[in-house]
C-alpha cells in the first residue's frame, strides 16, 4: 500500500478483555516496529520484526503483550487481560532495508487504545 | 546507555522567525538520525533522514545538520509559519537492524 495502515484507529475496551491491534506495512518493507506513546510521554519501543522473526522483544512491558507477523507483511499486537495503564496510542512503523542501508521509517496513524 | 535528548521541551516564537531545534545523543557511533513532526492526535510524519556519512539534509524551509563527534543534530526552520506548529521528534538508530530511540520532542508554537 501507499502507507502504513493501522486498525482500528480507536479502540475502547473493558479492563480484563483481550485486544488485537493490526499493522499493515508498506509493501516490500521487511522491517516492522511497534511503539507505544502514553499521554504526555515519549515513544516507547515495544518490539521489532525483520521478516517474520522478532530479534528484539526487549520492550514488551509484560507477558500480557505479544506480537506476531505473518508472510513478512501484516503484524498483530495482542494485549491480554488489558489494564488501565495499557491505555495509550500504539504506533507501527516499517522500513526498507537493502544494500546495507536503511531508508528511514514510515509510521502509521496509530491505534488509540482506551481501557475503561 | 543510548539516549536521545531534545532541548527545549517547548518553544513559542512569532511567525516569520527562523528557529533551531536541538537534539543530542549519547554514543556518537550512530547509523542514522531522523526528524519527525507530530500533530496533536496524529501519527508521525517523516521530515528528514540523515545517514551517518552525511552532514546535512534539506527539504524546503527545513535543514537538518548532523555532528556525530559532538553527538548533536539541529533542525533549522526558516521563515516559520503557524502551520509549523507541532511537536518535533528526533530519532536515532545505532545499528541497521535495530530499533530507533526517540527524544521526548520539542513542542513548537508559532504565534500568528
XYZ file of C-alpha atoms in Angstrom:
228
model
C 0.000 0.000 0.000
C 0.894 3.642 -0.170
C 1.476 3.975 3.551
C 1.454 2.088 6.828
C -2.103 1.212 7.757
C -3.224 0.545 11.312
C -6.566 -0.694 12.538
C -8.660 0.043 14.403
C -7.912 3.745 14.698
C -9.666 3.831 18.053
C -10.485 1.051 20.500
C -12.295 1.252 23.813
C -12.236 -1.923 25.837
C -13.151 -3.045 29.309
C -10.448 -3.877 31.793
C -9.595 -7.564 31.620
C -10.555 -8.043 27.981
C -8.090 -9.013 25.261
C -7.429 -6.722 22.281
C -5.728 -7.146 18.922
C -4.132 -4.277 17.056
C -3.237 -4.648 13.412
C -0.478 -3.110 11.308
C -0.208 -3.388 7.549
C 3.222 -2.103 6.492
C 4.279 -0.616 3.187
C 4.589 -3.343 0.582
C 8.163 -4.612 0.383
C 9.245 -3.220 3.740
C 10.984 -6.024 5.583
C 11.378 -4.313 8.947
C 8.395 -3.543 11.178
C 8.338 -1.821 14.570
C 5.759 -1.312 17.305
C 5.924 1.685 19.646
C 3.674 2.967 22.392
C 3.015 6.592 23.254
C 1.301 7.299 26.538
C -0.315 10.656 27.282
C 2.382 13.280 27.612
C 5.150 10.714 27.251
C 7.702 9.951 24.596
C 7.660 6.969 22.280
C 8.420 3.681 23.974
C 9.822 0.833 21.865
C 7.906 -2.444 22.135
C 9.106 -4.923 19.502
C 10.883 -5.136 16.156
C 10.412 -7.641 13.310
C 12.778 -8.455 10.481
C 10.682 -10.525 8.134
C 8.612 -12.804 10.355
C 11.123 -13.092 13.167
C 11.443 -10.767 16.147
C 15.120 -10.286 17.036
C 14.262 -7.693 19.645
C 11.337 -8.155 22.023
C 13.016 -6.249 24.809
C 10.406 -3.524 25.002
C 7.337 -5.638 25.655
C 6.147 -4.435 29.096
C 4.855 -7.772 30.373
C 3.910 -11.274 29.316
C 0.416 -9.969 28.603
C 1.838 -8.435 25.443
C 2.668 -10.500 22.371
C 3.100 -9.857 18.687
C 3.388 -11.836 15.518
C 3.997 -11.198 11.870
C 2.987 -13.476 9.052
C 4.056 -13.620 5.431
C 6.567 -10.869 6.073
C 3.690 -8.437 5.962
C 0.833 -7.866 8.409
C 1.607 -7.772 12.127
C -0.740 -8.157 15.065
C -0.031 -6.850 18.565
C -2.123 -8.645 21.182
C -2.690 -7.419 24.710
C -4.288 -9.927 27.042
C -6.244 -9.055 30.183
C -5.943 -5.326 29.493
C -5.230 -2.942 32.352
C -5.899 0.767 32.575
C -2.180 1.518 32.307
C -2.261 -0.058 28.831
C -4.207 2.968 27.594
C -2.019 4.681 25.023
C -1.546 5.247 21.320
C 0.116 2.251 19.686
C 2.154 3.200 16.647
C 3.542 0.934 13.966
C 6.373 1.760 11.582
C 8.030 -0.024 8.698
C 11.277 0.484 6.851
C 13.007 -0.744 3.741
C 16.323 -2.440 4.301
C 18.710 -3.091 1.499
C 22.340 -2.928 0.426
C 23.392 -2.257 3.972
C 21.249 0.829 4.230
C 18.066 1.758 5.969
C 15.900 4.217 4.103
C 14.095 5.702 7.034
C 10.959 4.818 8.924
C 7.346 5.406 7.914
C 4.755 5.487 10.674
C 1.079 4.668 10.642
C -1.523 6.932 12.237
C -1.723 4.719 15.292
C -4.399 2.965 17.309
C -5.702 4.879 20.319
C -6.482 2.292 22.999
C -8.599 3.245 25.980
C -9.131 0.718 28.754
C -12.091 1.547 30.985
C 23.016 3.555 27.752
C 21.911 5.080 24.458
C 19.753 8.134 24.975
C 18.330 10.959 22.903
C 17.653 14.371 24.451
C 15.801 17.299 22.929
C 16.031 20.865 24.111
C 13.949 22.906 24.581
C 10.885 20.918 25.559
C 8.662 23.726 24.316
C 9.177 26.843 22.224
C 6.952 29.732 21.174
C 8.115 32.184 18.520
C 6.431 34.844 16.363
C 5.590 33.998 12.791
C 8.372 34.694 10.307
C 11.286 33.991 12.615
C 13.992 31.465 11.889
C 14.468 28.897 14.630
C 16.644 25.990 15.675
C 15.625 22.819 17.473
C 18.301 20.764 19.175
C 18.837 17.041 19.554
C 21.725 15.391 21.381
C 22.590 11.724 21.663
C 24.961 9.580 23.647
C 27.324 7.273 21.758
C 28.419 9.015 18.569
C 28.581 5.781 16.520
C 25.105 6.222 15.095
C 23.713 4.577 11.982
C 21.212 7.279 11.057
C 19.079 10.066 12.526
C 15.585 11.082 11.515
C 13.449 14.122 12.318
C 9.673 13.734 12.540
C 6.763 16.038 13.242
C 3.659 15.010 15.119
C 0.442 16.979 15.089
C -1.918 16.593 18.066
C -3.750 13.279 17.938
C -1.921 12.227 14.789
C 0.857 9.848 13.788
C 4.403 10.792 12.897
C 5.388 12.434 9.632
C 8.972 11.999 8.475
C 10.752 15.265 7.709
C 14.405 14.457 7.089
C 16.667 11.415 7.314
C 20.413 11.826 7.765
C 22.685 8.828 7.255
C 25.792 8.613 9.416
C 28.002 9.537 6.463
C 26.084 12.767 5.811
C 26.398 16.145 7.476
C 23.092 17.711 6.496
C 19.841 17.311 4.605
C 17.497 19.970 3.284
C 13.847 19.964 2.353
C 12.166 23.252 1.549
C 12.403 25.535 4.588
C 13.883 22.755 6.715
C 17.554 21.964 7.150
C 18.887 19.269 9.448
C 22.554 19.018 10.358
C 24.483 16.202 11.991
C 27.685 16.434 14.010
C 28.477 12.927 15.157
C 31.632 13.851 17.020
C 29.722 16.122 19.366
C 26.630 13.913 19.419
C 24.328 16.617 18.118
C 21.803 17.361 15.414
C 19.905 20.560 14.755
C 16.724 21.189 12.810
C 16.616 24.651 11.323
C 13.235 26.047 10.260
C 13.353 29.168 8.120
C 10.613 31.786 7.964
C 8.340 29.964 10.396
C 4.601 29.782 9.745
C 1.633 28.978 12.020
C 1.303 25.663 10.161
C 4.688 24.666 11.511
C 3.174 24.388 14.994
C 3.592 20.748 16.069
C 5.811 18.514 18.161
C 9.156 17.765 16.548
C 10.807 14.471 17.374
C 14.385 13.372 16.851
C 15.023 9.629 16.481
C 18.355 7.833 16.373
C 19.337 4.351 15.265
C 22.707 2.907 16.234
C 22.578 -0.179 14.033
C 20.925 -1.021 10.725
C 18.825 -3.815 12.140
C 17.735 -2.137 15.303
C 15.075 -0.061 16.944
C 15.138 3.703 16.848
C 15.241 5.640 20.077
C 13.247 8.835 20.292
C 13.762 12.031 22.175
C 10.775 13.394 24.071
C 10.267 16.086 21.466
C 10.037 19.854 21.261
C 6.528 21.352 21.228
C 6.678 24.276 18.834
C 4.068 27.017 18.736
C 4.272 29.676 16.041
C 2.398 32.812 17.040
C 0.430 34.458 14.195
